[in-house]
């Protein structure tokens, strides 16, 4: 029997290289302006290998977004299980959201691409809505926890979550378009300060 164990790391490396190349090119040139031929050429692989791993360009975008989503979900699950106050958990969750974007700046541009492409693709629409629902449930669960513990007033947790995610996403959108660095600690502090204390004296 042929031993394929030595070929598996190579296949994984090529898969990751294709994904990383696609992410960089999509972010640099725009999703519509990049072909699978260019992705293959830049990654140093054949076009056939790209299509072996990914059926089309849309699947590349989907896999890039799923990788970012999985990273955030892992961090949010960990935060939910800690013994910190609800306020501390929400601050940590906002920072995790920002950290994932900061670690992969092209990912935010991918999210923007998916947002604008979603009306034309049922797969992207489903992925985008599912991603939003996961974030909504995670953040609103922390707000509900704070309400139950008496840390927060009995607010609409879903609506408040939209405020939190909306503020964070707008910061990410602008910094991604301007290609500016993110100070995730400062931004997380400001967002949670406004949510918990407002801006009035």
mmCIF file of N, CA and C in Angstrom, residues 90-92 94-95 163-168 171 183-199:
data_model
loop_
_atom_site.group_PDB
_atom_site.id
_atom_site.type_symbol
_atom_site.label_atom_id
_atom_site.label_comp_id
_atom_site.label_asym_id
_atom_site.label_seq_id
_atom_site.Cartn_x
_atom_site.Cartn_y
_atom_site.Cartn_z
ATOM 1 N N UNK A 90 -18.057 41.495 27.834
ATOM 2 C CA UNK A 90 -18.442 42.241 26.638
ATOM 3 C C UNK A 90 -17.255 43.017 26.090
ATOM 4 N N UNK A 91 -16.481 43.608 26.983
ATOM 5 C CA UNK A 91 -15.285 44.326 26.545
ATOM 6 C C UNK A 91 -14.321 43.361 25.851
ATOM 7 N N UNK A 92 -14.140 42.169 26.432
ATOM 8 C CA UNK A 92 -13.263 41.155 25.847
ATOM 9 C C UNK A 92 -13.794 40.673 24.503
ATOM 10 N N UNK A 94 -15.713 42.410 22.378
ATOM 11 C CA UNK A 94 -15.495 43.482 21.398
ATOM 12 C C UNK A 94 -14.040 43.474 20.942
ATOM 13 N N UNK A 95 -13.125 43.318 21.898
ATOM 14 C CA UNK A 95 -11.706 43.293 21.542
ATOM 15 C C UNK A 95 -11.377 42.081 20.673
ATOM 16 N N UNK A 163 -26.170 47.794 18.182
ATOM 17 C CA UNK A 163 -25.412 49.025 18.407
ATOM 18 C C UNK A 163 -23.922 48.714 18.554
ATOM 19 N N UNK A 164 -23.619 47.714 19.384
ATOM 20 C CA UNK A 164 -22.223 47.363 19.665
ATOM 21 C C UNK A 164 -21.510 46.897 18.399
ATOM 22 N N UNK A 165 -22.113 45.914 17.712
ATOM 23 C CA UNK A 165 -21.493 45.374 16.506
ATOM 24 C C UNK A 165 -21.436 46.433 15.415
ATOM 25 N N UNK A 166 -22.483 47.258 15.338
ATOM 26 C CA UNK A 166 -22.506 48.324 14.337
ATOM 27 C C UNK A 166 -21.364 49.301 14.521
ATOM 28 N N UNK A 167 -21.095 49.696 15.761
ATOM 29 C CA UNK A 167 -19.981 50.608 16.026
ATOM 30 C C UNK A 167 -18.647 49.957 15.664
ATOM 31 N N UNK A 168 -18.471 48.708 16.086
ATOM 32 C CA UNK A 168 -17.211 48.016 15.813
ATOM 33 C C UNK A 168 -17.011 47.826 14.314
ATOM 34 N N UNK A 171 -15.977 51.065 12.509
ATOM 35 C CA UNK A 171 -14.556 51.355 12.713
ATOM 36 C C UNK A 171 -13.705 50.466 11.812
ATOM 37 N N UNK A 183 -5.818 50.169 16.901
ATOM 38 C CA UNK A 183 -5.474 50.057 18.321
ATOM 39 C C UNK A 183 -6.682 49.408 18.988
ATOM 40 N N UNK A 184 -6.681 48.080 19.030
ATOM 41 C CA UNK A 184 -7.879 47.353 19.466
ATOM 42 C C UNK A 184 -8.222 47.603 20.929
ATOM 43 N N UNK A 185 -7.213 47.806 21.761
ATOM 44 C CA UNK A 185 -7.485 48.100 23.172
ATOM 45 C C UNK A 185 -8.226 49.425 23.321
ATOM 46 N N UNK A 186 -7.740 50.445 22.650
ATOM 47 C CA UNK A 186 -8.354 51.772 22.739
ATOM 48 C C UNK A 186 -9.779 51.759 22.199
ATOM 49 N N UNK A 187 -9.972 51.100 21.047
ATOM 50 C CA UNK A 187 -11.298 51.072 20.426
ATOM 51 C C UNK A 187 -12.283 50.289 21.289
ATOM 52 N N UNK A 188 -11.840 49.145 21.821
ATOM 53 C CA UNK A 188 -12.708 48.344 22.699
ATOM 54 C C UNK A 188 -13.090 49.132 23.940
ATOM 55 N N UNK A 189 -12.135 49.873 24.491
ATOM 56 C CA UNK A 189 -12.424 50.704 25.669
ATOM 57 C C UNK A 189 -13.465 51.776 25.353
ATOM 58 N N UNK A 190 -13.308 52.443 24.211
ATOM 59 C CA UNK A 190 -14.213 53.535 23.854
ATOM 60 C C UNK A 190 -15.625 53.029 23.553
ATOM 61 N N UNK A 191 -15.714 51.928 22.814
ATOM 62 C CA UNK A 191 -17.028 51.377 22.471
ATOM 63 C C UNK A 191 -17.777 50.964 23.732
ATOM 64 N N UNK A 192 -17.107 50.240 24.613
ATOM 65 C CA UNK A 192 -17.786 49.779 25.831
ATOM 66 C C UNK A 192 -18.063 50.938 26.790
ATOM 67 N N UNK A 193 -17.203 51.952 26.806
ATOM 68 C CA UNK A 193 -17.460 53.119 27.657
ATOM 69 C C UNK A 193 -18.735 53.829 27.218
ATOM 70 N N UNK A 194 -18.896 53.996 25.906
ATOM 71 C CA UNK A 194 -20.102 54.650 25.384
ATOM 72 C C UNK A 194 -21.340 53.812 25.693
ATOM 73 N N UNK A 195 -21.236 52.502 25.528
ATOM 74 C CA UNK A 195 -22.372 51.618 25.795
ATOM 75 C C UNK A 195 -22.754 51.630 27.277
ATOM 76 N N UNK A 196 -21.772 51.556 28.154
ATOM 77 C CA UNK A 196 -22.059 51.455 29.591
ATOM 78 C C UNK A 196 -22.350 52.799 30.260
ATOM 79 N N UNK A 197 -21.732 53.886 29.752
ATOM 80 C CA UNK A 197 -21.845 55.171 30.447
ATOM 81 C C UNK A 197 -22.384 56.310 29.582
ATOM 82 N N UNK A 198 -22.460 56.116 28.258
ATOM 83 C CA UNK A 198 -22.923 57.190 27.390
ATOM 84 C C UNK A 198 -21.860 58.263 27.211
ATOM 85 N N UNK A 199 -22.251 59.394 26.628
ATOM 86 C CA UNK A 199 -21.292 60.469 26.396
ATOM 87 C C UNK A 199 -21.649 61.738 27.167
#
